[in-house]
């Protein structure tokens, strides 16, 4: 296989009557099957948004031999399934350290996306129109009051809108809307284009992207990393970043009592429409669902939150619940052609918070997993903090709050 040209295609359940050229529903990479690398200065496990962002950040900091190992195709899992919302103010219930991390990362996006565009020529379509949070029920009205109060007290950008103002801003939303908040700083990115940009940026930085290669175990001796045992042989290294998303805790670590915290898959299904002209300009969010309009006329509707193991089937009940929540937001959805459905597995730790940074037990083993609902949002800050921890040996206060040692009992493989 080495040296052969292979075409890797990631497909997202797209209906056959839609001209493929019109929709970025696939990530297609014509590339040489990568050479096997026997050594790495840093080895990153997982080619999703998190692994790719970290690998690029390491290379930009001067790490020469960064090797990223992806068992299948780059970006093909949760990172492609996501909606690309960068919306901590719409999603958070409280101002805690996680909320602060999310806001910091969101605010890094304009620079992050511009740098990627500069490096690769690929526009990740960062859209800064903002997010509308709609209320349809008494419960929703209490939610918007609560958010408006605590976020207003913190001086965050949030505007309260009456139903008329909300419908003036977005004429496509339902006449049943009872109130709304506008979060001008909660924005969105086209996550599949972001992945293409990250792949190209890594290639430009000479990061070695070993696709079709799985890390089976991490070899360590007396508390230090020696290398990774892959499906194609041993890669020697003293530093490994675990960025395997929902599969992270399958990776075994020899000579230690399994120090990988337990990460579980949480399925999210998505439905995609085509809308020209678009039925919305903002991301539109309710406590039950969301609509995300894309520049090319697609409108993504999400989602479900299911504990279904590693099953990724799109189900009738999943699509039914997404459609009913989308129709609540905008009855105009009923006239739109439905052009795609897909699902992905969010990686969730026991406390639903990301697992970031080095652990005390094994020197050289660094975690960047468990990003659950916010991996696209948290990619830029994760890249910076993890690269900083490895290159400058700095474990920031942000990392301390999300370190792997917070789990009292060390997780076991699922
Ligand atoms: P993944 O993208 O799953 O990548 C992990 C990679 O590791 C995979 O490619 C896998 O093959 C590889 N891997 C695993 N084990 C091994 C191994 N042993 N050897 C080699 N490779 C391995 N987040 C947001 O911020 N905003 C959103 O709007 C948003 N919407 C979402 C909507 C849905 C429906 C879903 C499902 C998720 C959404 N998310 C969103 C969450 C976001 O998608 C995830 O948090 C993020 O993609 C996680 O990235 P990751 O790189 O950790 O995981
Ligand atoms: N953050 C959106 C989702 O996980 O569906």
XYZ file of C-alpha atoms in Angstrom, residues 86-342:
257
model
C -19.718 28.548 18.488
C -22.401 29.485 20.957
C -21.427 29.295 24.644
C -23.840 32.051 25.684
C -26.802 30.233 24.145
C -25.783 26.850 25.566
C -24.450 27.589 29.087
C -26.545 27.693 32.244
C -23.943 29.287 34.484
C -20.757 31.313 34.431
C -18.294 28.657 35.535
C -14.762 27.774 34.444
C -16.109 25.727 31.547
C -18.146 28.681 30.285
C -15.049 30.893 30.515
C -13.006 28.357 28.547
C -15.709 28.212 25.862
C -15.936 32.014 25.574
C -12.145 32.321 25.341
C -12.068 29.764 22.555
C -14.968 31.362 20.685
C -13.182 34.694 20.807
C -10.062 33.102 19.293
C -12.014 32.026 16.195
C -11.660 35.127 13.998
C -7.855 34.960 14.308
C -7.812 31.157 14.041
C -9.946 31.090 10.874
C -7.982 33.972 9.315
C -4.671 32.210 10.023
C -5.939 28.988 8.454
C -7.093 30.902 5.411
C -3.718 32.572 5.145
C -1.908 29.242 5.483
C -4.109 27.222 3.133
C -6.355 29.478 1.063
C -9.368 27.605 2.496
C -12.142 29.752 3.936
C -13.784 28.036 6.924
C -16.798 30.323 6.457
C -16.816 31.844 9.910
C -20.192 33.570 10.044
C -20.573 36.395 12.568
C -24.293 37.137 12.105
C -24.999 35.873 15.651
C -27.437 33.560 17.414
C -31.097 34.008 18.303
C -32.423 32.096 21.304
C -36.215 31.727 20.981
C -38.885 31.172 23.637
C -42.113 29.330 22.826
C -43.221 28.157 26.286
C -43.432 29.533 29.845
C -40.356 27.470 30.666
C -38.476 28.996 27.716
C -39.451 32.520 28.841
C -38.007 31.820 32.296
C -34.866 30.499 30.590
C -34.357 33.654 28.574
C -34.941 35.842 31.657
C -32.395 33.804 33.606
C -29.803 34.015 30.817
C -30.415 37.705 30.255
C -29.950 38.409 33.991
C -26.747 36.507 34.670
C -25.101 37.364 31.378
C -26.144 41.027 31.611
C -24.665 41.200 35.142
C -21.361 39.922 33.720
C -21.411 42.573 31.000
C -21.718 40.005 28.196
C -23.326 41.025 24.912
C -26.984 39.981 25.000
C -30.125 41.760 23.781
C -33.729 40.995 24.726
C -36.214 41.064 21.828
C -39.993 41.066 21.826
C -41.743 38.771 19.314
C -42.189 41.560 16.756
C -38.510 42.500 16.875
C -37.471 38.866 16.638
C -39.651 38.355 13.548
C -38.432 41.572 11.988
C -34.894 40.243 12.356
C -35.851 36.765 11.097
C -39.177 36.798 9.185
C -38.994 33.016 8.719
C -39.521 32.190 12.400
C -42.866 31.044 13.735
C -45.621 33.516 14.679
C -45.878 31.606 17.958
C -42.564 32.975 19.220
C -43.089 34.646 22.638
C -39.722 36.301 23.155
C -36.070 36.014 22.197
C -32.491 36.815 23.068
C -29.886 37.824 20.568
C -26.288 36.818 21.260
C -24.266 38.831 18.741
C -20.985 37.141 19.709
C -22.252 33.552 19.427
C -21.264 32.677 15.881
C -20.772 29.643 13.626
C -18.173 27.979 11.411
C -18.572 25.515 8.526
C -16.913 22.646 10.355
C -16.251 20.473 7.271
C -14.437 23.334 5.593
C -12.583 23.930 8.867
C -11.434 20.298 8.770
C -10.251 20.657 5.175
C -8.291 23.757 6.199
C -6.750 21.989 9.199
C -5.699 19.009 7.062
C -4.100 21.310 4.501
C -2.392 23.349 7.239
C -0.912 20.206 8.767
C 0.322 19.037 5.382
C 1.931 22.405 4.812
C 3.677 22.178 8.185
C 4.937 18.676 7.245
C 2.957 16.974 9.997
C 2.852 13.301 9.068
C -0.761 12.187 8.766
C -0.883 8.402 9.053
C -4.430 7.499 8.048
C -5.809 3.967 7.980
C -3.648 3.206 10.999
C -4.942 2.417 14.425
C -3.168 2.824 17.755
C -3.784 -0.372 19.658
C -1.858 0.394 22.817
C 0.523 2.824 24.409
C 3.690 1.259 25.669
C 5.126 2.674 28.834
C 7.829 1.585 31.222
C 8.350 2.794 34.810
C 5.892 5.600 34.340
C 7.331 6.898 31.061
C 6.040 6.605 27.501
C 8.129 4.488 25.130
C 5.894 4.435 22.064
C 2.611 3.500 20.461
C 1.832 0.038 19.146
C -0.088 0.623 15.922
C -1.724 -1.685 13.393
C 1.368 -1.084 11.216
C 4.063 -1.429 13.872
C 5.670 0.408 16.793
C 6.195 4.180 16.672
C 8.802 5.193 19.239
C 8.104 8.436 21.068
C 8.148 9.851 24.574
C 5.063 12.062 24.154
C 1.575 10.960 23.125
C -1.610 13.028 22.920
C -4.838 11.046 23.248
C -7.396 12.772 21.001
C -9.425 9.726 20.021
C -12.867 11.243 20.636
C -15.527 8.742 21.718
C -13.055 5.851 21.245
C -10.359 7.258 23.534
C -10.803 4.787 26.367
C -10.364 1.763 24.100
C -6.647 2.547 23.927
C -4.771 0.357 26.380
C -1.778 1.589 28.311
C 0.697 -1.117 29.278
C 2.484 -1.273 32.604
C -0.060 0.850 34.409
C -3.578 0.541 35.777
C -5.317 1.974 32.702
C -4.962 5.722 33.225
C -7.350 6.717 30.427
C -10.507 8.227 31.922
C -13.749 6.702 30.738
C -15.168 8.428 27.645
C -18.634 7.471 26.386
C -20.281 8.035 22.992
C -23.427 10.193 22.905
C -25.169 9.995 19.560
C -26.468 13.105 17.817
C -28.508 12.909 14.608
C -28.820 15.729 12.108
C -31.148 16.605 9.252
C -30.181 18.886 6.369
C -32.471 20.960 4.122
C -31.845 23.110 1.114
C -33.236 26.620 1.302
C -32.837 29.272 -1.393
C -33.372 31.995 -0.387
C -32.348 30.936 3.099
C -35.088 30.805 5.713
C -32.718 32.335 8.273
C -29.504 34.334 8.589
C -28.800 33.724 12.298
C -28.196 30.461 14.068
C -31.544 29.822 15.763
C -31.589 27.979 19.049
C -34.282 26.754 21.448
C -33.976 24.451 24.476
C -35.184 21.630 22.187
C -33.359 22.112 18.916
C -31.540 24.400 16.543
C -31.280 25.542 12.929
C -27.938 26.490 11.400
C -28.059 28.219 7.994
C -25.007 27.775 5.770
C -23.679 30.124 3.133
C -24.452 27.670 0.295
C -28.176 27.451 1.152
C -28.124 24.367 3.343
C -29.925 24.561 6.692
C -28.833 22.064 9.327
C -31.380 21.001 11.946
C -30.339 19.285 15.164
C -30.333 17.161 17.129
C -30.712 14.181 19.419
C -28.776 13.246 22.561
C -28.792 9.457 22.758
C -26.932 6.824 24.675
C -26.906 4.154 22.004
C -23.378 2.807 22.340
C -21.353 3.074 19.150
C -24.395 2.733 16.888
C -24.603 5.546 14.322
C -27.841 4.622 12.555
C -30.169 7.490 11.689
C -33.581 6.486 13.041
C -37.170 7.437 12.265
C -37.735 8.587 15.836
C -34.566 10.701 15.773
C -35.556 12.400 12.535
C -39.128 12.811 13.812
C -38.043 14.662 16.934
C -35.604 16.876 14.997
C -38.308 17.753 12.458
C -40.869 18.621 15.094
C -38.405 20.927 16.874
C -37.375 22.506 13.562
C -41.022 23.072 12.616
C -41.630 24.733 15.978
C -38.890 27.235 15.077
C -40.079 27.734 11.502
C -43.157 26.168 9.868
C -41.538 27.093 6.529
C -39.283 24.081 7.017
C -42.149 21.901 5.784
C -41.691 23.189 2.199
C -37.936 22.656 2.022
C -36.294 19.721 0.264
C -34.697 17.415 2.782
C -31.262 16.694 1.319
C -29.330 14.741 3.912
C -29.262 13.007 7.266
C -26.324 11.819 9.346
